[in-house]
Tab-separated table of C-alpha atoms and ligand atoms in Angstrom:
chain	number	residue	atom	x	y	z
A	1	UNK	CA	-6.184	19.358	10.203
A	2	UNK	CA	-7.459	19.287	7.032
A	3	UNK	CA	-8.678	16.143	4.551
A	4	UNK	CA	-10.300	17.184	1.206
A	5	UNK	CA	-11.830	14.348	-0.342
A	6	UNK	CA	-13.479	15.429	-4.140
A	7	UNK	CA	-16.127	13.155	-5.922
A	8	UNK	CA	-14.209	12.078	-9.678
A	9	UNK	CA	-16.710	10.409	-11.759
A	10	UNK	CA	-14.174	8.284	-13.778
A	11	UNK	CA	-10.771	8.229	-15.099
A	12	UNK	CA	-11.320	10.991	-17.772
A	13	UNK	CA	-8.426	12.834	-18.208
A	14	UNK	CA	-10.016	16.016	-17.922
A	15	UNK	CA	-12.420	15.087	-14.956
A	16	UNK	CA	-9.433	13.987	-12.962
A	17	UNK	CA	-7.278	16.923	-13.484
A	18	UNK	CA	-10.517	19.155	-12.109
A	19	UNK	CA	-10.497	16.464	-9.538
A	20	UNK	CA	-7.140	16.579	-8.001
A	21	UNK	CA	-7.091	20.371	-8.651
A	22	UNK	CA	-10.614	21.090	-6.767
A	23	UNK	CA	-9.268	18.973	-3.777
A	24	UNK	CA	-5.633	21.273	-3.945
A	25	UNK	CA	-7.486	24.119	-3.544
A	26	UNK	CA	-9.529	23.432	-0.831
A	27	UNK	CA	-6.125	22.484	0.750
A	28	UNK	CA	-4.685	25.949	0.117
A	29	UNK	CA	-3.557	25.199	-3.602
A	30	UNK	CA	-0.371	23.400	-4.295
A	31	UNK	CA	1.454	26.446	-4.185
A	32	UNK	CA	1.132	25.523	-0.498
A	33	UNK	CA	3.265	22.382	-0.748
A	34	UNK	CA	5.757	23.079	-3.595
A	35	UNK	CA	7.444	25.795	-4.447
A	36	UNK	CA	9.625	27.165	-7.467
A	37	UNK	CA	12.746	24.727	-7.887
A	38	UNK	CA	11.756	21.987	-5.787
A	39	UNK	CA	12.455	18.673	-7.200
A	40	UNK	CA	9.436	16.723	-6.030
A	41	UNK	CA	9.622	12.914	-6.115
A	42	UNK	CA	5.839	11.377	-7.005
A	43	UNK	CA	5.650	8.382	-5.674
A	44	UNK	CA	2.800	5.997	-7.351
A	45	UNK	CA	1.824	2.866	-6.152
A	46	UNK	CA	3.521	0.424	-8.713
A	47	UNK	CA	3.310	-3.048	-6.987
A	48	UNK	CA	3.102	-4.756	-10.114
A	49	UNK	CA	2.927	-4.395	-13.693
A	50	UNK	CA	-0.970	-4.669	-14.197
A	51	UNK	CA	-3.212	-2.953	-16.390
A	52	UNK	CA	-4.887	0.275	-14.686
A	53	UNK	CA	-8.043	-1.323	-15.108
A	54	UNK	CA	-7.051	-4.434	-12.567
A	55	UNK	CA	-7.087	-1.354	-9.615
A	56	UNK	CA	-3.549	-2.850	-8.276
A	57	UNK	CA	-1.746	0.674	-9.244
A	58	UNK	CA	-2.004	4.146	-9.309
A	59	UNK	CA	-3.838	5.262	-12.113
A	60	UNK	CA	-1.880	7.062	-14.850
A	61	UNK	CA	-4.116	9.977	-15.497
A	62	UNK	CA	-3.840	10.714	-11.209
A	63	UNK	CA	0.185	10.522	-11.847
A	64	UNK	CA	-0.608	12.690	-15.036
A	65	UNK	CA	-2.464	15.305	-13.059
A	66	UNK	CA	-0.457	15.325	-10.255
A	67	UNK	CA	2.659	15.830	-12.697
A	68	UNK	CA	0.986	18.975	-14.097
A	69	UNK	CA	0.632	20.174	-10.547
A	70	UNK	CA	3.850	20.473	-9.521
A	71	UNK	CA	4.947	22.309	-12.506
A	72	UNK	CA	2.622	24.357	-12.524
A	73	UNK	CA	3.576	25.586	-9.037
A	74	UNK	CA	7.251	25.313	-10.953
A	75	UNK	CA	8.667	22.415	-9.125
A	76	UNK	CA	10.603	19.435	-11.361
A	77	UNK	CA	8.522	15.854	-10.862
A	78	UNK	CA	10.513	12.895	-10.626
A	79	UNK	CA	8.451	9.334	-10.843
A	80	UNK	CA	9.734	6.509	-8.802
A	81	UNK	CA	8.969	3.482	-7.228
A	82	UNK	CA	10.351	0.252	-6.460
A	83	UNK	CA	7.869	-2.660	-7.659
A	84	UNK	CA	7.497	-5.941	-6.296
A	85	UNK	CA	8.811	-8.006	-8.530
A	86	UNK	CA	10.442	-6.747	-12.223
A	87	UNK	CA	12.446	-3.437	-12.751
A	88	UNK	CA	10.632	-0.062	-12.391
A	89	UNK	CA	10.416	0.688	-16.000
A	90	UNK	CA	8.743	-2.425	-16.830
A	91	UNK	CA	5.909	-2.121	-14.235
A	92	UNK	CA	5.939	1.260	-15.191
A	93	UNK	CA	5.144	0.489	-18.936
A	94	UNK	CA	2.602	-1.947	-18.317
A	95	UNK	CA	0.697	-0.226	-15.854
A	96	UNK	CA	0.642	2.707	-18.078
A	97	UNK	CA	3.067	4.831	-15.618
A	98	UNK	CA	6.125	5.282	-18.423
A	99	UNK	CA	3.779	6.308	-21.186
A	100	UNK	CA	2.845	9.033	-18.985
A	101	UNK	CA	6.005	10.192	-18.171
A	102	UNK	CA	7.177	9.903	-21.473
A	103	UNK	CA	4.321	12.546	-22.775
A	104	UNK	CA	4.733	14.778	-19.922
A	105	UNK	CA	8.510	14.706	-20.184
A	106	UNK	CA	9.628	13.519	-16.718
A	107	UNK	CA	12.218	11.238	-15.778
A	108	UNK	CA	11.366	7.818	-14.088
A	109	UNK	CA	14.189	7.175	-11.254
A	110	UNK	CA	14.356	3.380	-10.984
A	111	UNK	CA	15.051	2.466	-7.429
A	112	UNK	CA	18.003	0.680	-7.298
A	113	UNK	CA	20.948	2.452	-5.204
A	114	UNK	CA	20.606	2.562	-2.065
A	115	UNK	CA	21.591	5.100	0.872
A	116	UNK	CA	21.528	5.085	4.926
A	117	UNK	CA	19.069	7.230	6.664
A	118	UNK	CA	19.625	7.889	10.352
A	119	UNK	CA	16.182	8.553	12.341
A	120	UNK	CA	16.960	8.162	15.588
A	121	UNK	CA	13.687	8.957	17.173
A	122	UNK	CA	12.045	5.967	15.942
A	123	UNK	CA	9.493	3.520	17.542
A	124	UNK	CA	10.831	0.377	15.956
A	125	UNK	CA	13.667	1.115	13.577
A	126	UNK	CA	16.553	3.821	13.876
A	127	UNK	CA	18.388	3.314	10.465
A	128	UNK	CA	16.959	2.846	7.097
A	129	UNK	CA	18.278	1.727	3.765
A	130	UNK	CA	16.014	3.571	1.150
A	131	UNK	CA	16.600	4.287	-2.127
A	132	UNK	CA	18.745	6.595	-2.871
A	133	UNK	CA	16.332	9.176	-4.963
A	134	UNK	CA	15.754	10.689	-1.214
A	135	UNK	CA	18.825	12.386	-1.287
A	136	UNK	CA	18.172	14.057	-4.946
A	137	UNK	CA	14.507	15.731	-4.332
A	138	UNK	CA	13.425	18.451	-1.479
A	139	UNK	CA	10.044	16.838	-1.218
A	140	UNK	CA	8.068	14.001	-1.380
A	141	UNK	CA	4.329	13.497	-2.877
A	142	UNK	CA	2.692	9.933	-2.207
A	143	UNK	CA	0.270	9.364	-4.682
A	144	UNK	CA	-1.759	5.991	-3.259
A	145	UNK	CA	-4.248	3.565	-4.672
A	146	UNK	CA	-7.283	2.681	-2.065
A	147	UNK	CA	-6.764	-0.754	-1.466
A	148	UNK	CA	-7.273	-3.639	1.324
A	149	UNK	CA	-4.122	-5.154	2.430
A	150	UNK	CA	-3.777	-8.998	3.919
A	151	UNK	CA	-1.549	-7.704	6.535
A	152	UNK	CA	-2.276	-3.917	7.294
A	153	UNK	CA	-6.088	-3.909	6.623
A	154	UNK	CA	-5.065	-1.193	4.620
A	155	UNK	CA	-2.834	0.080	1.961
A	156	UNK	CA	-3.330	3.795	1.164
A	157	UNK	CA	-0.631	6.728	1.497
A	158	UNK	CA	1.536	5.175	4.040
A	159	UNK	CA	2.154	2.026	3.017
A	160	UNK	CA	2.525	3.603	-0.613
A	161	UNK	CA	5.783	4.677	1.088
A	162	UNK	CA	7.470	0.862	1.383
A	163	UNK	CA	8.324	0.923	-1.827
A	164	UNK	CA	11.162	2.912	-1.045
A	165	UNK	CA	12.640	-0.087	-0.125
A	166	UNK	CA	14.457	-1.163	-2.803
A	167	UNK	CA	13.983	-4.423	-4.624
A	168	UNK	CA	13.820	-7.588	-2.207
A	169	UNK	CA	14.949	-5.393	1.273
A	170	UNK	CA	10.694	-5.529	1.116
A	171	UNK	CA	10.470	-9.328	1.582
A	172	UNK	CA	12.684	-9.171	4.140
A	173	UNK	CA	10.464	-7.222	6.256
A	174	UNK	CA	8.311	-9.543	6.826
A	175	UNK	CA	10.613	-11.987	8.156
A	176	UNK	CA	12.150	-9.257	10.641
A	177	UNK	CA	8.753	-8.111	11.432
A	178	UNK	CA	6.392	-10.906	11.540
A	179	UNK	CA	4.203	-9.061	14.260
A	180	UNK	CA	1.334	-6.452	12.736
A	181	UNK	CA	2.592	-4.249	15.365
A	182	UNK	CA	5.843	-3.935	14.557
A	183	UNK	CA	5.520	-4.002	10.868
A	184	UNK	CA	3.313	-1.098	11.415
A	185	UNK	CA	5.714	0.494	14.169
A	186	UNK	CA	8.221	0.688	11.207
A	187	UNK	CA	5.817	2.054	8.727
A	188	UNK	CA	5.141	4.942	11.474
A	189	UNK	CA	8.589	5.467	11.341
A	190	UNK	CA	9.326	5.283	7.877
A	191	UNK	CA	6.452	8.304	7.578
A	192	UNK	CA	8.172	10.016	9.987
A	193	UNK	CA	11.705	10.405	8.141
A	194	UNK	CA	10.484	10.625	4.510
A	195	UNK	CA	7.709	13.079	5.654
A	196	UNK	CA	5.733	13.084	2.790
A	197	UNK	CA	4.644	17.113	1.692
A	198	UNK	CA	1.330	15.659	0.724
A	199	UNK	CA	-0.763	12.821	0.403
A	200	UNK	CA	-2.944	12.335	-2.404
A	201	UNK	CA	-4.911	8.751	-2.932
A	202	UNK	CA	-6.130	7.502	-5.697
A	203	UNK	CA	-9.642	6.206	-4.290
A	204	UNK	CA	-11.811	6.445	-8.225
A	205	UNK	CA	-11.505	2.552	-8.507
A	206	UNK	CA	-9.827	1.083	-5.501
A	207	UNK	CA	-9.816	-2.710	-4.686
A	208	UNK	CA	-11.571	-4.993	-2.120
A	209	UNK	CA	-11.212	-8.363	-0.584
A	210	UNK	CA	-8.126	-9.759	-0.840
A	211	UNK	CA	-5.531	-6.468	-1.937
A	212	UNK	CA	-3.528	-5.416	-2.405
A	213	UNK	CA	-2.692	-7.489	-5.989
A	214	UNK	CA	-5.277	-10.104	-5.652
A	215	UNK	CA	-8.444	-8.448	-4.586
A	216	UNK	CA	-11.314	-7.274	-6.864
A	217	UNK	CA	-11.779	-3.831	-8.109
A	218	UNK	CA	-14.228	-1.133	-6.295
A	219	UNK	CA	-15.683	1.573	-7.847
A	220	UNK	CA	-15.665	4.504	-5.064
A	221	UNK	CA	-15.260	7.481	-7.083
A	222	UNK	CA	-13.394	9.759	-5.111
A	223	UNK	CA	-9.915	11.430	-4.636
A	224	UNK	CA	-8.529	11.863	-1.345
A	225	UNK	CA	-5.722	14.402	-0.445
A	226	UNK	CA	-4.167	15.795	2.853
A	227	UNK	CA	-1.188	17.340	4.448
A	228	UNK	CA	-0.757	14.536	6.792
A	229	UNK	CA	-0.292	11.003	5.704
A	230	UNK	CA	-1.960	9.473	9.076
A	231	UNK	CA	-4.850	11.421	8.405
A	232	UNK	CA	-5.838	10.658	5.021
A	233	UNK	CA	-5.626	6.925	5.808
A	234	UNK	CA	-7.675	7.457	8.842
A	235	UNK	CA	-10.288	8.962	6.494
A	236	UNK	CA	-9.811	6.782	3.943
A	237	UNK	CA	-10.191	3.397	6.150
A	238	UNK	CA	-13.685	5.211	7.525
A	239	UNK	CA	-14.681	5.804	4.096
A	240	UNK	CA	-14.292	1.815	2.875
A	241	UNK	CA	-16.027	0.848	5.927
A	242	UNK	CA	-13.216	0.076	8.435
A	243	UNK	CA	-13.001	0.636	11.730
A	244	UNK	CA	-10.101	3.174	11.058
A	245	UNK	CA	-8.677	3.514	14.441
A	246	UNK	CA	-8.056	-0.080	15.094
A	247	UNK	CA	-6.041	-0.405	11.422
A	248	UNK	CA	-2.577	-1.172	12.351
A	249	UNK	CA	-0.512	1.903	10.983
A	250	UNK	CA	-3.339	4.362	12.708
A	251	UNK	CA	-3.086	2.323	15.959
A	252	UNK	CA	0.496	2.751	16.298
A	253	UNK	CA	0.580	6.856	15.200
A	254	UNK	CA	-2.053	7.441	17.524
A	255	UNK	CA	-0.234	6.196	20.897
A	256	UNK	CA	2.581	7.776	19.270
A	257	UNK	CA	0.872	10.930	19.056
A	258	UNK	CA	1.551	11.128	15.160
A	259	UNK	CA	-2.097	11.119	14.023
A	260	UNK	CA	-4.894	12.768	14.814
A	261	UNK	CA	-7.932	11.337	16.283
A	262	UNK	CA	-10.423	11.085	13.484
A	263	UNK	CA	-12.798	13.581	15.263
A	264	UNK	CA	-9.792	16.412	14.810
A	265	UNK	CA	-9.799	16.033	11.253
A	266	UNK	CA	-11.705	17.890	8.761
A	267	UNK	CA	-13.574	16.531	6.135
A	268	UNK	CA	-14.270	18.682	2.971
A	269	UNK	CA	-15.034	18.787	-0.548
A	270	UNK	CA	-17.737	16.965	-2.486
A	271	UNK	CA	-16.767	13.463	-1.453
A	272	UNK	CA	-16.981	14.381	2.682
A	273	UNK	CA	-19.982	12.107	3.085
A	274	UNK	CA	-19.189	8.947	1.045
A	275	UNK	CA	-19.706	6.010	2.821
A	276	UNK	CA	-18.768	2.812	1.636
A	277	UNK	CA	-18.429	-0.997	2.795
A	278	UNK	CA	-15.485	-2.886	0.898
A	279	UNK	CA	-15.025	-6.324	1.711
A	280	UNK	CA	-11.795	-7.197	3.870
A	281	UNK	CA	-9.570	-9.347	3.273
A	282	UNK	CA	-9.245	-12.960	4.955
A	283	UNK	CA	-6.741	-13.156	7.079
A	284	UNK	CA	-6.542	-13.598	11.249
A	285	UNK	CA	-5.081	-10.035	11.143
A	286	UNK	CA	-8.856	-9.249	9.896
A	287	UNK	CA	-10.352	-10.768	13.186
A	288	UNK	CA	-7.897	-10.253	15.371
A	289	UNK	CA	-8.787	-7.227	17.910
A	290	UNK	CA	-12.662	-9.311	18.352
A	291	UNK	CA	-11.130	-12.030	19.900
A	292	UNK	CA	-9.453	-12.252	23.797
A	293	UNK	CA	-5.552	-11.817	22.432
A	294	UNK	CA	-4.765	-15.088	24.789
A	295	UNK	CA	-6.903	-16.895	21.894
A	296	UNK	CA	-5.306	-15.212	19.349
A	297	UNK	CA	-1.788	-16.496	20.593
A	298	UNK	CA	-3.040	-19.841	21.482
A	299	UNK	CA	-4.345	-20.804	18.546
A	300	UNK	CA	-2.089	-18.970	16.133
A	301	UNK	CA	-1.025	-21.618	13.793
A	302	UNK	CA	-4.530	-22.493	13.547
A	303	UNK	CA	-6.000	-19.073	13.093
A	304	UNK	CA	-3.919	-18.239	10.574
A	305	UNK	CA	-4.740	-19.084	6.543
A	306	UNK	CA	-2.707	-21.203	4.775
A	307	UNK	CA	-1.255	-20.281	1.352
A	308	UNK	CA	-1.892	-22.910	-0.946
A	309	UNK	CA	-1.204	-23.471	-4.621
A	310	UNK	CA	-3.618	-24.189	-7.326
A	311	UNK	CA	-3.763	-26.150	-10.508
A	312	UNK	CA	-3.245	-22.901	-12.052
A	313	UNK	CA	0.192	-22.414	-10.762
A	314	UNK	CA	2.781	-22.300	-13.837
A	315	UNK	CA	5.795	-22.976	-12.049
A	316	UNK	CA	7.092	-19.829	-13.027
A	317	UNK	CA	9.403	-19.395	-9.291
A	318	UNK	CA	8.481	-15.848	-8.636
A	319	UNK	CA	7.389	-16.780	-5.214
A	320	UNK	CA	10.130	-18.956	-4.549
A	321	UNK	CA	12.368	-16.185	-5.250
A	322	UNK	CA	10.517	-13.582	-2.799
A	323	UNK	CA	9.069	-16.158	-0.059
A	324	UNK	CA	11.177	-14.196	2.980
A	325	UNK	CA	11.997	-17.471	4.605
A	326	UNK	CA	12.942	-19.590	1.539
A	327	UNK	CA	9.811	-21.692	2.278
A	328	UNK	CA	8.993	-22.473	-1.368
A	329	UNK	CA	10.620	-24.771	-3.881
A	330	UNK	CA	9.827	-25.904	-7.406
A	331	UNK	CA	9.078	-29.157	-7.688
A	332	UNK	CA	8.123	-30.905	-11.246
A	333	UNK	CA	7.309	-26.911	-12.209
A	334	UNK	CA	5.389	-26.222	-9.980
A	335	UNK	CA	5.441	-24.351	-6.235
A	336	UNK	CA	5.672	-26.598	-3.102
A	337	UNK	CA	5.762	-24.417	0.497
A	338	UNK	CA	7.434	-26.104	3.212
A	339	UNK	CA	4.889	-25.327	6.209
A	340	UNK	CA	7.050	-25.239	8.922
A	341	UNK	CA	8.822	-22.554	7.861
A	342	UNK	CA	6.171	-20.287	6.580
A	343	UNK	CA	5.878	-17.354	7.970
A	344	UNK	CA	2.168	-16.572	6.484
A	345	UNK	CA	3.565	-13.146	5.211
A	346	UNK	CA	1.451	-13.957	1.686
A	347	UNK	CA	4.018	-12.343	0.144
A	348	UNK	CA	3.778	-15.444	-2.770
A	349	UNK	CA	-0.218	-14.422	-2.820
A	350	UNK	CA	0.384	-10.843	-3.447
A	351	UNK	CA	3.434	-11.820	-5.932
A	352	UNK	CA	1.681	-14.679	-8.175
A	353	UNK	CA	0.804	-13.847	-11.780
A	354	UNK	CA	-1.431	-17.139	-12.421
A	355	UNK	CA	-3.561	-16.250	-9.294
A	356	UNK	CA	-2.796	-19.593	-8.164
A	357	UNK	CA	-1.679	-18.808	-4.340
A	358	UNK	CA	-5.247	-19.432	-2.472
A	359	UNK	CA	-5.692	-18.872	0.919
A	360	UNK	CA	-7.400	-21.825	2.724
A	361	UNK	CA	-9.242	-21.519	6.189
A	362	UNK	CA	-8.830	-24.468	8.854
A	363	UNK	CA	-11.884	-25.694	10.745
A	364	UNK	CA	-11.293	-23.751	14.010
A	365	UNK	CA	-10.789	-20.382	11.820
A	366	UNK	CA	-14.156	-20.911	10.269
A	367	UNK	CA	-15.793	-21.538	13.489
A	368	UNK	CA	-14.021	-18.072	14.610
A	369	UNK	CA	-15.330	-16.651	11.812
A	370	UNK	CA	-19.001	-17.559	12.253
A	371	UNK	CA	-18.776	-16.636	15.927
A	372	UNK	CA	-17.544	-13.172	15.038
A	373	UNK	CA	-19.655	-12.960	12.111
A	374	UNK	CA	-16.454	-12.022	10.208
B	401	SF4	S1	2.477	-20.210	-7.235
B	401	SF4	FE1	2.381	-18.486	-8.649
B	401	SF4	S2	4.306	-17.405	-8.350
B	401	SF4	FE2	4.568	-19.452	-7.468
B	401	SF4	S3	5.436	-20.689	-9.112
B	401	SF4	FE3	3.229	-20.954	-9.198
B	401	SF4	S4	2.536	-19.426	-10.677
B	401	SF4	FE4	4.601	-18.817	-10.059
B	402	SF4	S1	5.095	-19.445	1.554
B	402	SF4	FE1	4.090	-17.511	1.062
B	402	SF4	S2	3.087	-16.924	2.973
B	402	SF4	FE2	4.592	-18.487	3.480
B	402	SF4	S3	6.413	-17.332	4.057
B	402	SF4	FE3	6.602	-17.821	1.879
B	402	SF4	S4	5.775	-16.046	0.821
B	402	SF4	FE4	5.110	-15.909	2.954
């Protein structure tokens, strides 16, 4: 099994489509993934309508030369995605997405209907309400930023695939699945029924720390693309630094038998040797797998970071209206989370426009910290 990952000096139209194209070809070309008359759904990551420059989305010149891709093997692109908070065109507008699609002539398909999905075979969930768009394309293309992710270690290609969840079906997620394991279970799963034709990652400028909104941007320079969702991650993850194995989503498709070990996998292209360390984020999940898991259970309402809100909260109630569990309530305009029934999902960190959702470390997570040099 095959991962190409290509060195791309910068966004430069030009330099990306030689990019994306160089790392095609080392895959067989795109011809090997689309073919005449396929309508291909891209799928971008479009958390949130930020500027491309913030490194929380897909860049628009990877949708752009992805786009000319699939025509030119003669397949019809669709862009879609179902954002965090807003409707898809917005995001899409601001983070430079609609523009795009509007020069290149292709429709965006805003995720809003929904259909059932039967996939019996799964680990952790059987039945799936996705968006609808599945039934109107033959094949699926993620198209991934590299980021860190307060819950998954990880976002890259399949996680990109959540947002075909429509609208808030996402928060609720995390109060079904509170447990990594099973929220990564059902990612597994949800890989396994879209089956996505090819994975492609956006990995020029991904983003560190604390992703996958509120993190800082990383300059890595590369484009990563693959047949096999699993596998890009796995070589993605290696390639920020990360023990890639242990990450959630690989865990889980490795006992499954879904990935392949990262020693199957083949490396090529320009980028095969780029090593990097991004920072993680802060979270328990981060630590958890150094520690005896009897600790990790005892001490899980201590271990875990708090959310709390800053001065620079602006009351404006978009966490309030996404917090899973209802835990948050305006109060003299501005956010107030009731403790007790946080969930620590950080959904309201990873939702808040005025940055002002900080997560605080107790005394005993500090001391964790220093003891596992974390
Ligand atoms: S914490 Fe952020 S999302 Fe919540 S009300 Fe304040 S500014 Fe809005
Ligand atoms: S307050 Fe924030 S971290 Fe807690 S459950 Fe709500 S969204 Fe999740």
């Amino acid at each position: 099994m095959k991962v190409a990952v290509t060195k791309v000096d910068s966004y430069n139209e030009t330099l990306v489509a030689q990019g994306i194209s160089h790392a095609l070809k080392q895959l067989g070309g795109i011809n090997n993934f689309v073919s005449p008359g396929d309508r291909v759904l891209i799928k971008p990551n479009m958390l949130e309508g930020m500027p491309p420059a913030k490194a929380t989305t897909t860049h628009p010149e990877v949708v752009r030369a992805v786009i000319r891709q699939v025509k030119s093997a003669g397949g019809l692109p669709i862009i879609g995605d179902s954002p965090g908070i807003n409707g898809t065109k917005k995001v899409a507008e601001q983070c430079g997405i609609l523009e795009i699609c509007r020069q290149e002539d292709v429709e965006l398909y805003e995720f809003q209907k929904t259909s059932e999905y039967a996939y019996p075979q799964g680990l952790t969930l059987k039945r799936f309400t996705l968006c609808d768009v599945l039934e109107k394309v033959d094949k699926v293309i993620s198209v991934a930023k590299m980021k860190t992710h307060s819950f998954m270690g990880i976002t890259g290609a399949v996680k990109n695939l959540f947002g075909l969840f429509v609208g808030t079906d996402k928060a609720q997620f995390h109060l079904r699945m509170k447990a990594r394991h099973d929220f990564a279970g059902m990612l597994v799963d949800l890989t396994g029924l879209v089956k996505p034709v090819l994975s492609i990652v956006d990995g020029i400028t991904g983003m560190e720390g604390n992703g996958p909104r509120n993190g800082q941007p990383r300059y890595a320079g590369i484009i990563l693309a693959g047949a096999n969702a699993f596998a890009v991650d796995l070589v993605m993850a290696r390639i920020m630094g990360f023990e890639a194995e242990k990450m959630p989503v690989a865990a889980r498709a490795l006992a499954a038998g879904l990935a392949p070990r990262l020693e199957d996998i083949e490396v090529i292209g320009s980028g095969k040797s780029v090593k990097l360390e991004f920072k993680q984020p802060y979270t328990l999940e981060s630590i958890e797998g150094r520690l005896p898991s009897r600790l990790v259970k005892l001490g899980q309402e201590q271990l875990t970071q708090k959310p709390q809100i800053a001065n620079s909260c602006i009351g404006c109630a978009r966490c309030a209206q996404h917090c899973p569990p209802d835990a948050i309530k305006i109060v003299n305009n501005r956010a107030v989370i009731d403790y007790q029934k946080c969930i620590r999902c950080y959904c309201c960190q990873e939702l808040c426009p005025a940055d002002a959702v900080k997560l605080k470390s107790g005394f005993l997570l500090k001391t964790v910290r220093k003891l596992t040099k974390h």
